[in-house]
Amino acid sequence: MRCTMAKPKTDPNYKVIAENRRARYDYAIEDDLECGIILQGSEVKSLRENGANIAESYASVENGELWLINGYIPPYEQAKTWGHEERRRRKLLVSRKQLARLWSDTQRKGYTLVPLVLYFNHKGVAKLKIGIAKGKKTEDKRATEAKRDWQRQKQRLLKHHG
């Protein structure tokens, strides 16, 4: 009986479109949540081709709905007449229970909803991962940076002396 290691299958549908790297530096992420996002046809084509930017965007609960505000999706050149607005508000899809929890976290506890990653999942559907976060103060950012530097230095020492 032969036992062979199966190679991990790379899924052709899974693709990270945009990542908000600054979010983990500026915010202390308490929890994260995967949301669906309502897009127009030209937006989906543009995401598959060009990418997007969610660095300056944020999410907000308004009138019982969750919205992505100020997310940038570049225009799709072939959709001249039926294109889309680049920075329009896009509705995010979550369950009612999750929406109620997000609303209470933002209103009562003072959390912020920060987009972390925009990606196509394994089925090829666009998803957005949102972080429920609190803003870091300057000294917290310095501590995070010092910890990261120490980890790097420790790895170098282990590599050379080790």
PDB file of C-alpha atoms in Angstrom:
ATOM      1  CA  MET A   1       0.000   0.000   0.000  1.00  0.00           C
ATOM      2  CA  ARG A   2       1.486   3.319  -1.088  1.00  0.00           C
ATOM      3  CA  CYS A   3       0.893   6.452   0.891  1.00  0.00           C
ATOM      4  CA  THR A   4       1.582   9.570  -1.118  1.00  0.00           C
ATOM      5  CA  MET A   5       1.243  13.108   0.037  1.00  0.00           C
ATOM      6  CA  ALA A   6      -1.459  14.883  -1.902  1.00  0.00           C
ATOM      7  CA  LYS A   7      -0.415  18.236  -3.287  1.00  0.00           C
ATOM      8  CA  PRO A   8      -2.525  21.111  -2.001  1.00  0.00           C
ATOM      9  CA  LYS A   9      -4.841  22.108  -4.798  1.00  0.00           C
ATOM     10  CA  THR A  10      -4.627  25.728  -5.775  1.00  0.00           C
ATOM     11  CA  ASP A  11      -8.099  26.969  -6.546  1.00  0.00           C
ATOM     12  CA  PRO A  12      -8.220  29.015  -9.757  1.00  0.00           C
ATOM     13  CA  ASN A  13     -11.275  30.941  -8.499  1.00  0.00           C
ATOM     14  CA  TYR A  14      -9.751  32.162  -5.209  1.00  0.00           C
ATOM     15  CA  LYS A  15      -8.060  35.524  -5.668  1.00  0.00           C
ATOM     16  CA  VAL A  16      -7.283  38.363  -3.263  1.00  0.00           C
ATOM     17  CA  ILE A  17      -8.278  41.622  -4.956  1.00  0.00           C
ATOM     18  CA  ALA A  18      -7.436  44.264  -2.357  1.00  0.00           C
ATOM     19  CA  GLU A  19      -6.008  44.173   1.139  1.00  0.00           C
ATOM     20  CA  ASN A  20      -6.036  46.905   3.763  1.00  0.00           C
ATOM     21  CA  ARG A  21      -2.638  46.331   5.384  1.00  0.00           C
ATOM     22  CA  ARG A  22      -2.738  49.590   7.302  1.00  0.00           C
ATOM     23  CA  ALA A  23      -5.847  48.478   9.228  1.00  0.00           C
ATOM     24  CA  ARG A  24      -3.922  46.112  11.517  1.00  0.00           C
ATOM     25  CA  TYR A  25      -1.471  48.914  12.306  1.00  0.00           C
ATOM     26  CA  ASP A  26      -4.081  51.612  12.991  1.00  0.00           C
ATOM     27  CA  TYR A  27      -6.706  49.432  14.717  1.00  0.00           C
ATOM     28  CA  ALA A  28      -6.850  46.654  17.289  1.00  0.00           C
ATOM     29  CA  ILE A  29      -8.979  44.070  15.469  1.00  0.00           C
ATOM     30  CA  GLU A  30     -11.301  42.317  17.946  1.00  0.00           C
ATOM     31  CA  ASP A  31     -13.227  40.091  15.530  1.00  0.00           C
ATOM     32  CA  ASP A  32     -13.791  39.695  11.790  1.00  0.00           C
ATOM     33  CA  LEU A  33     -16.768  38.830   9.622  1.00  0.00           C
ATOM     34  CA  GLU A  34     -17.183  37.717   6.001  1.00  0.00           C
ATOM     35  CA  CYS A  35     -19.811  39.645   4.022  1.00  0.00           C
ATOM     36  CA  GLY A  36     -21.224  39.389   0.552  1.00  0.00           C
ATOM     37  CA  ILE A  37     -21.149  42.519  -1.582  1.00  0.00           C
ATOM     38  CA  ILE A  38     -23.668  43.698  -4.186  1.00  0.00           C
ATOM     39  CA  LEU A  39     -21.849  44.679  -7.393  1.00  0.00           C
ATOM     40  CA  GLN A  40     -22.802  45.699 -10.910  1.00  0.00           C
ATOM     41  CA  GLY A  41     -21.567  43.674 -13.888  1.00  0.00           C
ATOM     42  CA  SER A  42     -18.918  46.190 -14.903  1.00  0.00           C
ATOM     43  CA  GLU A  43     -17.606  46.246 -11.323  1.00  0.00           C
ATOM     44  CA  VAL A  44     -17.115  42.484 -11.275  1.00  0.00           C
ATOM     45  CA  LYS A  45     -15.298  42.567 -14.625  1.00  0.00           C
ATOM     46  CA  SER A  46     -13.123  45.427 -13.374  1.00  0.00           C
ATOM     47  CA  LEU A  47     -12.267  43.520 -10.177  1.00  0.00           C
ATOM     48  CA  ARG A  48     -11.244  40.442 -12.166  1.00  0.00           C
ATOM     49  CA  GLU A  49      -9.038  42.571 -14.388  1.00  0.00           C
ATOM     50  CA  ASN A  50      -7.682  45.586 -12.497  1.00  0.00           C
ATOM     51  CA  GLY A  51      -8.188  45.240  -8.762  1.00  0.00           C
ATOM     52  CA  ALA A  52      -9.499  47.781  -6.284  1.00  0.00           C
ATOM     53  CA  ASN A  53      -8.573  49.869  -3.261  1.00  0.00           C
ATOM     54  CA  ILE A  54     -10.220  49.581   0.164  1.00  0.00           C
ATOM     55  CA  ALA A  55      -7.535  51.429   2.145  1.00  0.00           C
ATOM     56  CA  GLU A  56      -9.552  54.639   2.657  1.00  0.00           C
ATOM     57  CA  SER A  57     -12.922  52.923   2.978  1.00  0.00           C
ATOM     58  CA  TYR A  58     -15.058  51.976   5.975  1.00  0.00           C
ATOM     59  CA  ALA A  59     -18.309  50.142   6.666  1.00  0.00           C
ATOM     60  CA  SER A  60     -21.359  51.596   8.348  1.00  0.00           C
ATOM     61  CA  VAL A  61     -24.755  50.374   9.571  1.00  0.00           C
ATOM     62  CA  GLU A  62     -27.446  52.774   8.322  1.00  0.00           C
ATOM     63  CA  ASN A  63     -31.230  52.272   8.344  1.00  0.00           C
ATOM     64  CA  GLY A  64     -30.940  48.557   9.088  1.00  0.00           C
ATOM     65  CA  GLU A  65     -28.451  47.912   6.245  1.00  0.00           C
ATOM     66  CA  LEU A  66     -24.678  47.512   6.084  1.00  0.00           C
ATOM     67  CA  TRP A  67     -22.808  49.695   3.565  1.00  0.00           C
ATOM     68  CA  LEU A  68     -19.255  49.900   2.253  1.00  0.00           C
ATOM     69  CA  ILE A  69     -18.426  53.584   1.885  1.00  0.00           C
ATOM     70  CA  ASN A  70     -15.619  55.087  -0.220  1.00  0.00           C
ATOM     71  CA  GLY A  71     -14.358  51.778  -1.665  1.00  0.00           C
ATOM     72  CA  TYR A  72     -12.647  52.333  -5.031  1.00  0.00           C
ATOM     73  CA  ILE A  73     -13.241  50.052  -8.029  1.00  0.00           C
ATOM     74  CA  PRO A  74     -11.661  51.388 -11.252  1.00  0.00           C
ATOM     75  CA  PRO A  75     -13.871  51.804 -14.323  1.00  0.00           C
ATOM     76  CA  TYR A  76     -14.110  48.930 -16.811  1.00  0.00           C
ATOM     77  CA  GLU A  77     -13.040  50.255 -20.216  1.00  0.00           C
ATOM     78  CA  GLN A  78     -15.287  48.012 -22.363  1.00  0.00           C
ATOM     79  CA  ALA A  79     -18.429  49.133 -20.482  1.00  0.00           C
ATOM     80  CA  LYS A  80     -18.413  52.678 -21.833  1.00  0.00           C
ATOM     81  CA  THR A  81     -22.110  53.534 -21.662  1.00  0.00           C
ATOM     82  CA  TRP A  82     -23.139  51.168 -18.864  1.00  0.00           C
ATOM     83  CA  GLY A  83     -20.177  51.693 -16.577  1.00  0.00           C
ATOM     84  CA  HIS A  84     -20.248  52.333 -12.836  1.00  0.00           C
ATOM     85  CA  GLU A  85     -19.349  55.072 -10.385  1.00  0.00           C
ATOM     86  CA  GLU A  86     -15.897  54.381  -8.960  1.00  0.00           C
ATOM     87  CA  ARG A  87     -16.575  55.379  -5.331  1.00  0.00           C
ATOM     88  CA  ARG A  88     -20.287  54.642  -4.960  1.00  0.00           C
ATOM     89  CA  ARG A  89     -21.754  53.167  -1.763  1.00  0.00           C
ATOM     90  CA  ARG A  90     -22.077  49.389  -2.025  1.00  0.00           C
ATOM     91  CA  LYS A  91     -24.471  47.316   0.039  1.00  0.00           C
ATOM     92  CA  LEU A  92     -22.964  44.482   2.084  1.00  0.00           C
ATOM     93  CA  LEU A  93     -24.861  41.279   2.793  1.00  0.00           C
ATOM     94  CA  VAL A  94     -24.976  39.818   6.306  1.00  0.00           C
ATOM     95  CA  SER A  95     -27.624  37.990   8.337  1.00  0.00           C
ATOM     96  CA  ARG A  96     -30.029  39.957  10.541  1.00  0.00           C
ATOM     97  CA  LYS A  97     -28.410  38.537  13.669  1.00  0.00           C
ATOM     98  CA  GLN A  98     -24.932  39.637  12.523  1.00  0.00           C
ATOM     99  CA  LEU A  99     -26.280  43.052  11.531  1.00  0.00           C
ATOM    100  CA  ALA A 100     -27.842  43.550  14.969  1.00  0.00           C
ATOM    101  CA  ARG A 101     -24.544  42.615  16.623  1.00  0.00           C
ATOM    102  CA  LEU A 102     -22.579  44.995  14.372  1.00  0.00           C
ATOM    103  CA  TRP A 103     -25.008  47.818  15.119  1.00  0.00           C
ATOM    104  CA  SER A 104     -24.766  47.293  18.887  1.00  0.00           C
ATOM    105  CA  ASP A 105     -20.951  47.089  18.734  1.00  0.00           C
ATOM    106  CA  THR A 106     -20.652  50.352  16.794  1.00  0.00           C
ATOM    107  CA  GLN A 107     -23.324  52.297  18.711  1.00  0.00           C
ATOM    108  CA  ARG A 108     -22.827  51.113  22.285  1.00  0.00           C
ATOM    109  CA  LYS A 109     -19.246  49.909  22.541  1.00  0.00           C
ATOM    110  CA  GLY A 110     -17.613  52.441  20.223  1.00  0.00           C
ATOM    111  CA  TYR A 111     -16.124  49.995  17.712  1.00  0.00           C
ATOM    112  CA  THR A 112     -15.387  50.777  14.072  1.00  0.00           C
ATOM    113  CA  LEU A 113     -16.056  48.538  11.062  1.00  0.00           C
ATOM    114  CA  VAL A 114     -12.888  48.361   8.964  1.00  0.00           C
ATOM    115  CA  PRO A 115     -12.644  46.499   5.627  1.00  0.00           C
ATOM    116  CA  LEU A 116      -9.671  44.123   5.756  1.00  0.00           C
ATOM    117  CA  VAL A 117      -9.673  42.072   2.530  1.00  0.00           C
ATOM    118  CA  LEU A 118     -11.717  42.075  -0.698  1.00  0.00           C
ATOM    119  CA  TYR A 119     -11.456  38.748  -2.523  1.00  0.00           C
ATOM    120  CA  PHE A 120     -13.117  36.179  -4.761  1.00  0.00           C
ATOM    121  CA  ASN A 121     -13.880  33.045  -2.733  1.00  0.00           C
ATOM    122  CA  HIS A 122     -13.501  29.452  -3.958  1.00  0.00           C
ATOM    123  CA  LYS A 123     -16.828  29.644  -5.791  1.00  0.00           C
ATOM    124  CA  GLY A 124     -15.733  32.796  -7.615  1.00  0.00           C
ATOM    125  CA  VAL A 125     -18.063  35.097  -5.626  1.00  0.00           C
ATOM    126  CA  ALA A 126     -16.806  38.495  -4.418  1.00  0.00           C
ATOM    127  CA  LYS A 127     -16.575  38.696  -0.608  1.00  0.00           C
ATOM    128  CA  LEU A 128     -15.382  41.347   1.824  1.00  0.00           C
ATOM    129  CA  LYS A 129     -13.871  40.579   5.226  1.00  0.00           C
ATOM    130  CA  ILE A 130     -14.710  43.265   7.780  1.00  0.00           C
ATOM    131  CA  GLY A 131     -12.892  43.734  11.060  1.00  0.00           C
ATOM    132  CA  ILE A 132     -14.660  44.924  14.204  1.00  0.00           C
ATOM    133  CA  ALA A 133     -11.970  47.173  15.632  1.00  0.00           C
ATOM    134  CA  LYS A 134     -10.995  49.846  18.119  1.00  0.00           C
ATOM    135  CA  GLY A 135      -8.572  52.598  17.148  1.00  0.00           C
ATOM    136  CA  LYS A 136      -5.061  52.343  18.545  1.00  0.00           C
ATOM    137  CA  LYS A 137      -3.391  55.236  20.275  1.00  0.00           C
ATOM    138  CA  THR A 138       0.120  56.332  19.263  1.00  0.00           C
ATOM    139  CA  GLU A 139       1.823  54.502  22.124  1.00  0.00           C
ATOM    140  CA  ASP A 140       0.004  51.269  21.182  1.00  0.00           C
ATOM    141  CA  LYS A 141       1.285  51.622  17.618  1.00  0.00           C
ATOM    142  CA  ARG A 142       4.832  52.097  18.929  1.00  0.00           C
ATOM    143  CA  ALA A 143       4.520  48.988  21.088  1.00  0.00           C
ATOM    144  CA  THR A 144       3.295  46.957  18.100  1.00  0.00           C
ATOM    145  CA  GLU A 145       6.192  48.222  16.005  1.00  0.00           C
ATOM    146  CA  ALA A 146       8.741  47.432  18.742  1.00  0.00           C
ATOM    147  CA  LYS A 147       7.333  43.920  19.129  1.00  0.00           C
ATOM    148  CA  ARG A 148       7.535  43.339  15.362  1.00  0.00           C
ATOM    149  CA  ASP A 149      11.151  44.610  15.278  1.00  0.00           C
ATOM    150  CA  TRP A 150      12.107  42.319  18.162  1.00  0.00           C
ATOM    151  CA  GLN A 151      10.566  39.305  16.382  1.00  0.00           C
ATOM    152  CA  ARG A 152      12.594  40.128  13.251  1.00  0.00           C
ATOM    153  CA  GLN A 153      15.787  40.546  15.245  1.00  0.00           C
ATOM    154  CA  LYS A 154      15.159  37.289  17.119  1.00  0.00           C
ATOM    155  CA  GLN A 155      14.710  35.429  13.806  1.00  0.00           C
ATOM    156  CA  ARG A 156      18.000  36.854  12.505  1.00  0.00           C
ATOM    157  CA  LEU A 157      19.847  35.828  15.676  1.00  0.00           C
ATOM    158  CA  LEU A 158      18.435  32.300  15.525  1.00  0.00           C
ATOM    159  CA  LYS A 159      19.355  32.038  11.845  1.00  0.00           C
ATOM    160  CA  HIS A 160      22.980  33.115  12.366  1.00  0.00           C
ATOM    161  CA  HIS A 161      23.736  31.467  15.716  1.00  0.00           C
ATOM    162  CA  GLY A 162      21.538  28.649  15.576  1.00  0.00           C
TER     163      GLY A 162
END
